[in-house]
């Protein structure tokens, strides 16, 4: 079956770049998504990428897609303490299938 | 435009009881999806409703059911609650086209004692 894998934790210092990685299995997914969840809150859509794209940039966020390796990454430039949260990647099948989430901890 | 609204925010129930959770989608959205989030299993898809019809269903037992009303509001029901049903239940809405972005509510935290 479909499975989305992410590393569980990432710790960075304020001002550094963060890179969160994800692998997925369903090559037929049209879109791939990144969601953010802060404590006690629901999921906030951060960005998404169409499967025929290699890269998408949106302000501090850069998404890279390697379709051959089924690898997706989210880079956050100039990471701030307010970026501390859990980040989920998801593929559509058509329901969203989520990874277990990467907890990003930003220290000042 | 108001976001997705879920009520209640917190619920405490005992084993064997049933519970109903409510979700009001973003105005104009016709699709409502439900997800269960637990520390162990992560986010799992329950079902999706579009125009009052269940369009997609995940792998949950029949104790989990839902419905959608003509105004697109949705409810999900869990009967004969088990301890393992303790979770954050998230509702998401979209216009209803394929591969659309989902907008999530803040969830209902259900605790089963």
mmCIF file of C-alpha atoms in Angstrom:
data_model
loop_
_atom_site.group_PDB
_atom_site.id
_atom_site.type_symbol
_atom_site.label_atom_id
_atom_site.label_comp_id
_atom_site.label_asym_id
_atom_site.label_seq_id
_atom_site.Cartn_x
_atom_site.Cartn_y
_atom_site.Cartn_z
ATOM 1 C CA UNK A 1 0.000 0.000 0.000
ATOM 2 C CA UNK A 2 0.878 3.651 -0.092
ATOM 3 C CA UNK A 3 3.289 4.944 2.511
ATOM 4 C CA UNK A 4 4.831 8.339 3.161
ATOM 5 C CA UNK A 5 8.030 8.432 5.204
ATOM 6 C CA UNK A 6 9.579 11.355 7.056
ATOM 7 C CA UNK A 7 12.331 11.735 9.611
ATOM 8 C CA UNK A 8 10.817 12.433 13.029
ATOM 9 C CA UNK A 9 12.918 15.296 14.381
ATOM 10 C CA UNK A 10 14.988 18.220 13.171
ATOM 11 C CA UNK A 11 16.718 20.777 15.353
ATOM 12 C CA UNK A 12 18.191 24.003 13.964
ATOM 13 C CA UNK A 13 19.373 27.380 15.208
ATOM 14 C CA UNK A 14 17.502 30.558 14.437
ATOM 15 C CA UNK A 15 18.630 32.053 11.140
ATOM 16 C CA UNK A 16 19.808 28.743 9.684
ATOM 17 C CA UNK A 17 18.069 26.908 6.858
ATOM 18 C CA UNK A 18 15.917 23.870 7.640
ATOM 19 C CA UNK A 19 15.470 20.990 5.228
ATOM 20 C CA UNK A 20 12.709 18.478 5.866
ATOM 21 C CA UNK A 21 12.722 15.352 3.716
ATOM 22 C CA UNK A 22 9.964 13.004 2.663
ATOM 23 C CA UNK A 23 9.668 9.909 0.483
ATOM 24 C CA UNK A 24 6.416 8.747 -1.034
ATOM 25 C CA UNK A 25 5.303 5.682 -2.946
ATOM 26 C CA UNK A 26 2.393 6.603 -5.204
ATOM 27 C CA UNK A 27 3.866 7.833 -8.468
ATOM 28 C CA UNK A 28 0.402 8.719 -9.744
ATOM 29 C CA UNK A 29 -0.110 11.497 -7.204
ATOM 30 C CA UNK A 30 -0.891 14.687 -9.087
ATOM 31 C CA UNK A 31 0.002 17.001 -6.235
ATOM 32 C CA UNK A 32 2.245 16.701 -3.207
ATOM 33 C CA UNK A 33 1.646 18.869 -0.176
ATOM 34 C CA UNK A 34 3.338 20.285 2.883
ATOM 35 C CA UNK A 35 1.231 21.051 5.950
ATOM 36 C CA UNK A 36 2.229 22.650 9.257
ATOM 37 C CA UNK A 37 0.675 21.885 12.637
ATOM 38 C CA UNK A 38 1.264 24.050 15.690
ATOM 39 C CA UNK A 39 0.410 22.794 19.195
ATOM 40 C CA UNK A 40 -3.316 22.507 19.782
ATOM 41 C CA UNK A 41 -4.161 23.486 16.218
ATOM 42 C CA UNK A 42 -5.289 21.865 13.011
ATOM 43 C CA UNK A 43 -3.223 21.543 9.852
ATOM 44 C CA UNK A 44 -2.280 24.625 7.864
ATOM 45 C CA UNK A 45 -1.476 24.196 4.175
ATOM 46 C CA UNK A 46 1.999 25.636 3.612
ATOM 47 C CA UNK A 47 2.647 24.891 -0.024
ATOM 48 C CA UNK A 48 2.172 22.253 -2.690
ATOM 49 C CA UNK A 49 3.835 21.177 -5.898
ATOM 50 C CA UNK A 50 2.419 19.760 -9.089
ATOM 51 C CA UNK A 51 3.960 16.413 -9.958
ATOM 52 C CA UNK A 52 5.392 17.617 -13.280
ATOM 53 C CA UNK A 53 7.434 20.335 -11.555
ATOM 54 C CA UNK A 54 10.925 19.993 -10.089
ATOM 55 C CA UNK A 55 10.926 23.015 -7.851
ATOM 56 C CA UNK A 56 8.597 25.609 -6.417
ATOM 57 C CA UNK A 57 9.590 28.669 -4.423
ATOM 58 C CA UNK A 58 7.230 30.642 -2.210
ATOM 59 C CA UNK A 59 8.941 33.368 -0.154
ATOM 60 C CA UNK A 60 11.083 31.534 2.459
ATOM 61 C CA UNK A 61 9.849 28.120 1.337
ATOM 62 C CA UNK A 62 11.405 26.017 -1.437
ATOM 63 C CA UNK A 63 9.983 22.657 -2.425
ATOM 64 C CA UNK A 64 12.123 20.235 -4.420
ATOM 65 C CA UNK A 65 10.668 17.164 -6.105
ATOM 66 C CA UNK A 66 12.692 14.234 -7.425
ATOM 67 C CA UNK A 67 10.145 12.040 -9.171
ATOM 68 C CA UNK A 68 12.653 9.352 -10.083
ATOM 69 C CA UNK A 69 13.529 8.756 -6.432
ATOM 70 C CA UNK A 70 10.026 9.744 -5.155
ATOM 71 C CA UNK A 71 11.681 12.236 -2.844
ATOM 72 C CA UNK A 72 10.202 15.527 -1.724
ATOM 73 C CA UNK A 73 11.899 18.158 0.399
ATOM 74 C CA UNK A 74 10.892 21.417 2.054
ATOM 75 C CA UNK A 75 13.543 24.036 2.686
ATOM 76 C CA UNK A 76 12.791 26.905 5.060
ATOM 77 C CA UNK A 77 15.248 29.762 4.694
ATOM 78 C CA UNK A 78 16.171 31.990 7.663
ATOM 79 C CA UNK A 79 14.306 29.734 10.110
ATOM 80 C CA UNK A 80 12.612 31.590 12.956
ATOM 81 C CA UNK A 81 11.414 30.397 16.378
ATOM 82 C CA UNK A 82 7.858 30.809 15.093
ATOM 83 C CA UNK A 83 8.592 28.053 12.570
ATOM 84 C CA UNK A 84 8.771 25.506 15.405
ATOM 85 C CA UNK A 85 5.976 23.035 14.635
ATOM 86 C CA UNK A 86 5.267 19.626 13.131
ATOM 87 C CA UNK A 87 5.544 19.468 9.347
ATOM 88 C CA UNK A 88 3.663 16.860 7.343
ATOM 89 C CA UNK A 89 4.125 15.897 3.747
ATOM 90 C CA UNK A 90 1.179 14.311 1.983
ATOM 91 C CA UNK A 91 0.327 12.691 -1.329
ATOM 92 C CA UNK A 92 -3.136 12.528 -2.831
ATOM 93 C CA UNK A 93 -4.653 9.156 -3.627
ATOM 94 C CA UNK A 94 -7.214 10.869 -3.959
ATOM 95 C CA UNK A 95 -7.576 11.150 -0.187
ATOM 96 C CA UNK A 96 -4.517 12.684 1.427
ATOM 97 C CA UNK A 97 -2.011 10.179 2.797
ATOM 98 C CA UNK A 98 0.225 11.814 5.375
ATOM 99 C CA UNK A 99 3.638 11.039 6.733
ATOM 100 C CA UNK A 100 4.040 10.789 10.505
ATOM 101 C CA UNK A 101 5.358 14.345 10.639
ATOM 102 C CA UNK A 102 8.721 15.971 11.342
ATOM 103 C CA UNK A 103 8.998 17.987 14.551
ATOM 104 C CA UNK A 104 11.081 21.086 13.848
ATOM 105 C CA UNK A 105 12.675 22.686 16.898
ATOM 106 C CA UNK A 106 14.251 26.128 16.446
ATOM 107 C CA UNK A 107 16.551 27.445 19.140
ATOM 108 C CA UNK A 108 17.589 31.068 19.528
ATOM 109 C CA UNK B 1 -14.267 34.306 4.991
ATOM 110 C CA UNK B 2 -14.651 32.105 8.073
ATOM 111 C CA UNK B 3 -12.529 28.967 8.233
ATOM 112 C CA UNK B 4 -13.560 25.411 8.974
ATOM 113 C CA UNK B 5 -15.344 25.233 12.317
ATOM 114 C CA UNK B 6 -15.427 22.104 14.450
ATOM 115 C CA UNK B 7 -17.479 21.620 17.585
ATOM 116 C CA UNK B 8 -17.029 20.764 20.326
ATOM 117 C CA UNK B 9 -13.349 21.467 20.868
ATOM 118 C CA UNK B 10 -12.990 18.863 23.623
ATOM 119 C CA UNK B 11 -15.032 15.828 24.581
ATOM 120 C CA UNK B 12 -14.712 13.269 27.354
ATOM 121 C CA UNK B 13 -16.685 10.051 27.048
ATOM 122 C CA UNK B 14 -16.630 6.613 28.627
ATOM 123 C CA UNK B 15 -16.262 3.260 26.913
ATOM 124 C CA UNK B 16 -19.428 2.016 25.266
ATOM 125 C CA UNK B 17 -20.952 5.456 24.768
ATOM 126 C CA UNK B 18 -21.450 7.098 21.404
ATOM 127 C CA UNK B 19 -20.377 10.531 20.257
ATOM 128 C CA UNK B 20 -21.259 12.980 17.478
ATOM 129 C CA UNK B 21 -18.810 15.557 16.171
ATOM 130 C CA UNK B 22 -19.771 18.487 13.988
ATOM 131 C CA UNK B 23 -17.987 20.308 11.169
ATOM 132 C CA UNK B 24 -18.996 23.454 9.285
ATOM 133 C CA UNK B 25 -16.969 23.903 6.093
ATOM 134 C CA UNK B 26 -15.770 27.116 4.519
ATOM 135 C CA UNK B 27 -18.643 28.869 2.781
ATOM 136 C CA UNK B 28 -19.003 27.558 -0.758
ATOM 137 C CA UNK B 29 -17.065 24.358 -0.097
ATOM 138 C CA UNK B 30 -19.026 21.213 -0.901
ATOM 139 C CA UNK B 31 -16.585 18.515 0.160
ATOM 140 C CA UNK B 32 -15.883 17.567 3.762
ATOM 141 C CA UNK B 33 -13.256 15.019 4.776
ATOM 142 C CA UNK B 34 -12.590 13.568 8.215
ATOM 143 C CA UNK B 35 -9.247 12.426 9.604
ATOM 144 C CA UNK B 36 -8.224 10.787 12.868
ATOM 145 C CA UNK B 37 -4.904 11.828 14.399
ATOM 146 C CA UNK B 38 -3.204 9.749 17.093
ATOM 147 C CA UNK B 39 0.410 9.745 18.321
ATOM 148 C CA UNK B 40 0.878 6.134 17.243
ATOM 149 C CA UNK B 41 -0.874 5.977 13.881
ATOM 150 C CA UNK B 42 -0.550 9.598 12.802
ATOM 151 C CA UNK B 43 -3.165 11.035 10.463
ATOM 152 C CA UNK B 44 -5.569 8.517 8.982
ATOM 153 C CA UNK B 45 -8.359 9.172 6.521
ATOM 154 C CA UNK B 46 -11.856 8.280 7.709
ATOM 155 C CA UNK B 47 -14.214 9.359 4.907
ATOM 156 C CA UNK B 48 -15.167 12.127 2.529
ATOM 157 C CA UNK B 49 -18.583 13.528 1.739
ATOM 158 C CA UNK B 50 -19.542 15.542 -1.317
ATOM 159 C CA UNK B 51 -23.053 16.811 -2.032
ATOM 160 C CA UNK B 52 -24.487 14.698 0.802
ATOM 161 C CA UNK B 53 -22.967 11.464 -0.554
ATOM 162 C CA UNK B 54 -20.016 9.516 0.793
ATOM 163 C CA UNK B 55 -17.489 9.672 -2.007
ATOM 164 C CA UNK B 56 -14.486 7.969 -0.432
ATOM 165 C CA UNK B 57 -13.884 5.847 2.639
ATOM 166 C CA UNK B 58 -10.833 4.785 4.647
ATOM 167 C CA UNK B 59 -10.215 1.551 6.538
ATOM 168 C CA UNK B 60 -12.158 2.117 9.724
ATOM 169 C CA UNK B 61 -14.776 -0.173 11.292
ATOM 170 C CA UNK B 62 -18.473 0.424 10.817
ATOM 171 C CA UNK B 63 -18.683 2.055 14.262
ATOM 172 C CA UNK B 64 -17.410 5.169 12.505
ATOM 173 C CA UNK B 65 -20.029 6.804 10.338
ATOM 174 C CA UNK B 66 -20.794 10.206 8.943
ATOM 175 C CA UNK B 67 -23.259 12.255 7.041
ATOM 176 C CA UNK B 68 -23.499 15.558 5.234
ATOM 177 C CA UNK B 69 -26.414 17.928 5.132
ATOM 178 C CA UNK B 70 -27.718 20.024 2.251
ATOM 179 C CA UNK B 71 -25.838 23.070 3.588
ATOM 180 C CA UNK B 72 -22.576 21.018 3.406
ATOM 181 C CA UNK B 73 -22.222 20.810 7.176
ATOM 182 C CA UNK B 74 -21.096 17.367 8.244
ATOM 183 C CA UNK B 75 -21.281 15.205 11.310
ATOM 184 C CA UNK B 76 -19.380 12.092 12.224
ATOM 185 C CA UNK B 77 -20.572 9.554 14.738
ATOM 186 C CA UNK B 78 -18.645 6.935 16.665
ATOM 187 C CA UNK B 79 -20.701 4.278 18.403
ATOM 188 C CA UNK B 80 -19.659 1.881 21.172
ATOM 189 C CA UNK B 81 -16.565 3.894 21.999
ATOM 190 C CA UNK B 82 -13.307 2.112 22.744
ATOM 191 C CA UNK B 83 -10.245 3.436 24.571
ATOM 192 C CA UNK B 84 -8.361 3.404 21.286
ATOM 193 C CA UNK B 85 -10.780 5.905 19.790
ATOM 194 C CA UNK B 86 -9.149 8.633 21.868
ATOM 195 C CA UNK B 87 -7.742 10.982 19.255
ATOM 196 C CA UNK B 88 -7.869 14.370 17.624
ATOM 197 C CA UNK B 89 -10.534 14.285 14.921
ATOM 198 C CA UNK B 90 -9.886 16.738 12.126
ATOM 199 C CA UNK B 91 -12.299 17.916 9.508
ATOM 200 C CA UNK B 92 -11.209 19.471 6.228
ATOM 201 C CA UNK B 93 -13.165 21.136 3.459
ATOM 202 C CA UNK B 94 -12.613 21.894 -0.204
ATOM 203 C CA UNK B 95 -14.624 22.908 -3.254
ATOM 204 C CA UNK B 96 -14.744 19.238 -4.200
ATOM 205 C CA UNK B 97 -12.658 18.969 -7.343
ATOM 206 C CA UNK B 98 -10.077 16.190 -7.647
ATOM 207 C CA UNK B 99 -6.684 16.862 -6.049
ATOM 208 C CA UNK B 100 -7.826 20.071 -4.447
ATOM 209 C CA UNK B 101 -6.192 21.722 -1.486
ATOM 210 C CA UNK B 102 -7.818 20.845 1.828
ATOM 211 C CA UNK B 103 -8.415 23.419 4.553
ATOM 212 C CA UNK B 104 -8.499 21.993 8.055
ATOM 213 C CA UNK B 105 -10.343 22.935 11.205
ATOM 214 C CA UNK B 106 -8.725 22.953 14.651
ATOM 215 C CA UNK B 107 -10.161 19.558 15.491
ATOM 216 C CA UNK B 108 -12.135 17.916 18.260
ATOM 217 C CA UNK B 109 -10.028 16.255 20.950
ATOM 218 C CA UNK B 110 -11.896 13.128 22.086
ATOM 219 C CA UNK B 111 -10.842 11.332 25.249
ATOM 220 C CA UNK B 112 -12.399 7.949 26.020
ATOM 221 C CA UNK B 113 -12.086 6.830 29.649
#
